[in-house]
Short mmCIF file of C-alpha atoms in Angstrom, two decimals:
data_model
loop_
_atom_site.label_atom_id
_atom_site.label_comp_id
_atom_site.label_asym_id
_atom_site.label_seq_id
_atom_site.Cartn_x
_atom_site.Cartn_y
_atom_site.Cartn_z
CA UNK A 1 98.62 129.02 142.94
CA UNK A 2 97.21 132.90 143.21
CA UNK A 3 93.53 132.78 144.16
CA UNK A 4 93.95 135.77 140.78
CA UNK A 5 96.57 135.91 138.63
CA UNK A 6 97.32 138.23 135.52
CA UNK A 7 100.26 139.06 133.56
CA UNK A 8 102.13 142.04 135.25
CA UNK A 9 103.16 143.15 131.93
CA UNK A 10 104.12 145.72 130.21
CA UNK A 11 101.65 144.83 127.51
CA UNK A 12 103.09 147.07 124.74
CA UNK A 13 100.11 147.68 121.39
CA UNK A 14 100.19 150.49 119.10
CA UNK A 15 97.77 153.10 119.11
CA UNK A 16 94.20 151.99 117.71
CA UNK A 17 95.19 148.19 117.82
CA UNK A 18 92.88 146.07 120.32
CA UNK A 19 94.68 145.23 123.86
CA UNK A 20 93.73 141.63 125.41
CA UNK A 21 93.87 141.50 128.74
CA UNK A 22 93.49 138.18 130.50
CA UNK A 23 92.97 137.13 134.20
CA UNK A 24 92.35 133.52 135.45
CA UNK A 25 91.11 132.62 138.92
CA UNK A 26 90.86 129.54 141.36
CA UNK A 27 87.95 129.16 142.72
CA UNK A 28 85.35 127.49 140.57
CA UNK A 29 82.63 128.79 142.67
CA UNK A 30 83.08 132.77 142.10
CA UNK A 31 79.95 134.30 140.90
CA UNK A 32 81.06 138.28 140.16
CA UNK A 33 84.22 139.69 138.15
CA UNK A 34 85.56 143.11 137.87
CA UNK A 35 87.97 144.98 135.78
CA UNK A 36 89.45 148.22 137.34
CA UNK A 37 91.72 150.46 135.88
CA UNK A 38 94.16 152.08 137.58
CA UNK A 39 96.89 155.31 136.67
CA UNK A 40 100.26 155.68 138.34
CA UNK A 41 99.57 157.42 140.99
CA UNK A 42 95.77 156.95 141.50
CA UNK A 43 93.24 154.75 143.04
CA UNK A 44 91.38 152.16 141.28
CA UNK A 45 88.65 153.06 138.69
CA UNK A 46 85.57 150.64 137.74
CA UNK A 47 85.43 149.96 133.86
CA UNK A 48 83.59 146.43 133.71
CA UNK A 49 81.27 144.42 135.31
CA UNK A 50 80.51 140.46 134.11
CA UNK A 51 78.60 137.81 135.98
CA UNK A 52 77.48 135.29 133.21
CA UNK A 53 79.06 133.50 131.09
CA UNK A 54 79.98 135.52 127.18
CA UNK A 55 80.87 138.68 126.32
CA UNK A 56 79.73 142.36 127.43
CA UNK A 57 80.33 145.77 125.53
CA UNK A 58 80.33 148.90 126.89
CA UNK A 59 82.06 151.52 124.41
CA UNK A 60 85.68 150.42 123.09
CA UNK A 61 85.80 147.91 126.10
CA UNK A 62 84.47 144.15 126.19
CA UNK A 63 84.79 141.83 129.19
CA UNK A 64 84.68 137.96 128.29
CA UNK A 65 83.83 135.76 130.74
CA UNK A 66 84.11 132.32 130.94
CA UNK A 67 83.45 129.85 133.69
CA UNK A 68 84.17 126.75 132.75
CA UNK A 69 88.12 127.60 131.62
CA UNK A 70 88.27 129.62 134.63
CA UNK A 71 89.13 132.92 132.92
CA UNK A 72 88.32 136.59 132.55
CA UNK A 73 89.64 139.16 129.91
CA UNK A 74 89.62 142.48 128.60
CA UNK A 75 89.32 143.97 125.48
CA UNK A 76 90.13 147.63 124.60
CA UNK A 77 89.76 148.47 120.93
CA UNK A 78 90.84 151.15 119.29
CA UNK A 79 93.69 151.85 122.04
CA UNK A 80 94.37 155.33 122.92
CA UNK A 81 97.79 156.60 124.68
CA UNK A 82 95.26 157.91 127.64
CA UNK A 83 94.54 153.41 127.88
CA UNK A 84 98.28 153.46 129.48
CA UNK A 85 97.45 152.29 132.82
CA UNK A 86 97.66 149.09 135.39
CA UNK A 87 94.16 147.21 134.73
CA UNK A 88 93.15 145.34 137.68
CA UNK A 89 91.18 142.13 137.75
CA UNK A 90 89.07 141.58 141.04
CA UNK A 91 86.72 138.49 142.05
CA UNK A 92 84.20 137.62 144.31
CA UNK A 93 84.06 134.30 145.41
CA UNK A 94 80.75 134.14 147.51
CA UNK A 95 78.40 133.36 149.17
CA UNK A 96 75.74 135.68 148.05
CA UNK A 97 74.90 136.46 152.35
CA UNK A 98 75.43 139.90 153.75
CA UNK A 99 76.13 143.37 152.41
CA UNK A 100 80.07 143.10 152.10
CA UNK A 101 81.49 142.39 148.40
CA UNK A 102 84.90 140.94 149.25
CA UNK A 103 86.88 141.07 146.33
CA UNK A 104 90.43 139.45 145.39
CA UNK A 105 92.22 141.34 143.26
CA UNK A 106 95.25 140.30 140.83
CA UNK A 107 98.39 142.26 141.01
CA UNK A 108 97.38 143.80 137.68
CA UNK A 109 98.85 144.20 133.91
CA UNK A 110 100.57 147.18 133.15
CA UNK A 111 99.08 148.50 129.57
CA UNK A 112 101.39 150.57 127.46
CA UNK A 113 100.33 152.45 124.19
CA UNK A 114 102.73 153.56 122.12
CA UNK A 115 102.28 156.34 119.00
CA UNK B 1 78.57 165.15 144.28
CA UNK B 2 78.79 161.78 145.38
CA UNK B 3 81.73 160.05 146.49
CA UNK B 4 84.32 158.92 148.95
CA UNK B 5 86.90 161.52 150.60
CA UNK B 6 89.43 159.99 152.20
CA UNK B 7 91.55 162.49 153.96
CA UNK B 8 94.56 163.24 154.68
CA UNK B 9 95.99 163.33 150.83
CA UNK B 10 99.64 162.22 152.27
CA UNK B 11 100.41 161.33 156.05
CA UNK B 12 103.77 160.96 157.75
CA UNK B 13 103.87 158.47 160.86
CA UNK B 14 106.73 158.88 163.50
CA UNK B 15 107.72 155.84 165.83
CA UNK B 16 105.77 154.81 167.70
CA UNK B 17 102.64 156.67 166.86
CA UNK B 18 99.23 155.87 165.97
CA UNK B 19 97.50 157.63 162.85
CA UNK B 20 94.22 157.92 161.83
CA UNK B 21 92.85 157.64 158.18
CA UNK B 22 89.79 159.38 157.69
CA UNK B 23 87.67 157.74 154.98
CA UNK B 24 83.81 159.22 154.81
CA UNK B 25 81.07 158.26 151.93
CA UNK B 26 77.48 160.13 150.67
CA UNK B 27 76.72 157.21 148.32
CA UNK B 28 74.54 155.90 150.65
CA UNK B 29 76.44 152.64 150.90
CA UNK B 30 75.58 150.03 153.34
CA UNK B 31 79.34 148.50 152.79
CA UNK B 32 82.69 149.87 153.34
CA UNK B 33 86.39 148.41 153.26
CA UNK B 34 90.11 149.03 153.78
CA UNK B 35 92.62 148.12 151.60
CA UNK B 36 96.55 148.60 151.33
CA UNK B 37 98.98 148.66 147.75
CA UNK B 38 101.93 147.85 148.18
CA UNK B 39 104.35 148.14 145.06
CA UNK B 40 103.73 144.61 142.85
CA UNK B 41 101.32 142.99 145.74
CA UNK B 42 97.89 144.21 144.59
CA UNK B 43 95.15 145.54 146.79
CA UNK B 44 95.31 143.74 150.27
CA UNK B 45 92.05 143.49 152.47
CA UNK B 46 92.29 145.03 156.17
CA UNK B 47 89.03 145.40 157.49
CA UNK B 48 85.27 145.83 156.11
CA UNK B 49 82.13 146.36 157.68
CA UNK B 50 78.57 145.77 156.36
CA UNK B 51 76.72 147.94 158.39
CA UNK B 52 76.66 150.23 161.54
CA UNK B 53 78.69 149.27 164.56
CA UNK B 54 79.91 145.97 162.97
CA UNK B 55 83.32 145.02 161.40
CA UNK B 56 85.21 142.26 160.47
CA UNK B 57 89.07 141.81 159.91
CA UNK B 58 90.56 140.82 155.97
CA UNK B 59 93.56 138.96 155.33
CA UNK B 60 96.09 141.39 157.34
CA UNK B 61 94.79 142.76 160.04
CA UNK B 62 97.02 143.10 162.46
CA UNK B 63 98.44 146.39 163.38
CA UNK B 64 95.02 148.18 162.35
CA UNK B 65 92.13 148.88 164.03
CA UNK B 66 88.79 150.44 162.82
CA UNK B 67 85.12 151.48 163.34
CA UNK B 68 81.97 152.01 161.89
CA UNK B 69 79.79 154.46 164.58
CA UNK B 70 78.11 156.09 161.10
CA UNK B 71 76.64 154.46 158.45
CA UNK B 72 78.94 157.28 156.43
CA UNK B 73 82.28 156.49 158.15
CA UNK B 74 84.77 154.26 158.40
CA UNK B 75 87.94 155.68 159.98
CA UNK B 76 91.36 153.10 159.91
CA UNK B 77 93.76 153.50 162.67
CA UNK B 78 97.19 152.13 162.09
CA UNK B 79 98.93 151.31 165.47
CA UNK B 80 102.52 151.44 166.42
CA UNK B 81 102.19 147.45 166.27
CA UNK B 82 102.17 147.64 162.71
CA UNK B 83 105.57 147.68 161.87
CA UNK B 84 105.94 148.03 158.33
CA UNK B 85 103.35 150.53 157.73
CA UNK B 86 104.22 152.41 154.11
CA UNK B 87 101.83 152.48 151.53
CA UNK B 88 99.13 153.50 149.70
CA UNK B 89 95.74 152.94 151.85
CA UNK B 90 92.29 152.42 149.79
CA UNK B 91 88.93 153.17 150.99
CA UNK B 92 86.09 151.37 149.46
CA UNK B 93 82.55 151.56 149.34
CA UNK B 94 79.78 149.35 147.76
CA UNK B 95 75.78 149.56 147.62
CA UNK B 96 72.83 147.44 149.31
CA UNK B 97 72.74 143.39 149.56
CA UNK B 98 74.04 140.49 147.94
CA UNK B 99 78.27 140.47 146.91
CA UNK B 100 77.67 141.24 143.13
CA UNK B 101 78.17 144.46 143.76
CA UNK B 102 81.31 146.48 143.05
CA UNK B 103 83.54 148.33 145.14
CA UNK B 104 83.84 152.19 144.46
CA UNK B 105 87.41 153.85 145.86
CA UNK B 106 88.36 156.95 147.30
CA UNK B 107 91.53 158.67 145.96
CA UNK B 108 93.62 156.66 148.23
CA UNK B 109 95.99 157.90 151.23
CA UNK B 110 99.61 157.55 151.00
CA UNK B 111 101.23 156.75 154.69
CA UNK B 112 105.07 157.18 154.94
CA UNK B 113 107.36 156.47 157.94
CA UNK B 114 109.08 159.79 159.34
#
């Protein structure tokens, strides 16, 4: 089993319907959770941070986090062709020592909206 | 403005050869790491260091060496041992103590064998 695995996609919506991306992860004991997004071409991007169980809005996006089912996901409303990307999921396992953040990343779903 | 420049854009390595990816930050960030993409793999920890003069190796390693002399730099060397060197190298930067914090990327180099 991945230590982080997500869909590679493509996940095809229409433009303004919501996208749902979803990552799970293995270890029980990871405390942090990142969603990047990434265009062809380009380096990562930070969108969302979540550390506690729920949900957390910023703007059209709105990370969901839950612990228990071992799961993170992504929701874009309102998709826009310029959402077409690869959105990357990254964890952090822990401990909470030192300065380093050492994330493990999925492999990323591959969002595609369509006119 | 605040960032991370990694430099050179695009690199070509002959046999053989050692090359140097320059990766420098003015965030201020105690933290810095090396990734590599590879097509369908994900991002794939080299090396990261916490703080001046120390590093440790990530989950491949071998064929790459770095240092940290400047709390601002973190240069990746990829040796001739490294065999299979092509692809897209990630520098990464992240603030103060504590692993909650998130990484920040430079625009990426892309290494290609000559």
């Amino acid at each position: 089993q991945k230590e982080v695995e997500q869909n590679s996609g493509p996940l095809s919506v229409p433009e303004g319907a919501i996208a749902s991306l979803n990552c799970t992860y293995s270890d029980r004991g990871s405390q942090s959770f990142f969603w990047y997004r990434q265009y062809s071409g380009k380096s990562p991007e930070l969108i969302m941070s979540i550390y506690s169980n729920g949900d957390k809005e910023d703007g059209r996006f709105t990370a969901q986090l839950n612990k228990a089912s071992q799961y993170v996901s992504l929701l874009i409303r309102d998709s826009q062709p310029s959402d077409s990307a690869t959105y990357l999921c990254a964890v952090n396992k822990g401990p909470n020592t030192g300065t380093a953040s050492k994330l493990t990343f999925g492999t990323g779903t591959r969002l595609q909206v369509t006119l | 403005d605040g960032g991370i420049t990694q430099s050179p854009k695009y690199l070509f390595r002959k046999e053989g050869q050692n090359v140097t990816l320059s990766c420098e930050q003015n965030l201020n960030h105690d933290a810095m790491y090396w990734y590599r993409q590879d097509p369908g793999q994900g991002l794939r920890l080299i090396y990261y260091s916490q703080i001046v003069n120390d590093f440790q190796k990530g989950d491949i390693a071998e064929g790459y060496s770095v240092s940290r002399e400047k709390k601002e730099s973190f240069p990746l060397t990829v040796t001739s041992a490294q065999k299979n060197p092509t692809a897209f190298y990630l520098c990464a930067s992240s603030i103060g103590w504590g692993n909650n914090q998130p990484q920040h990327f430079g625009d990426g180099t892309r290494l290609s064998i000559l």
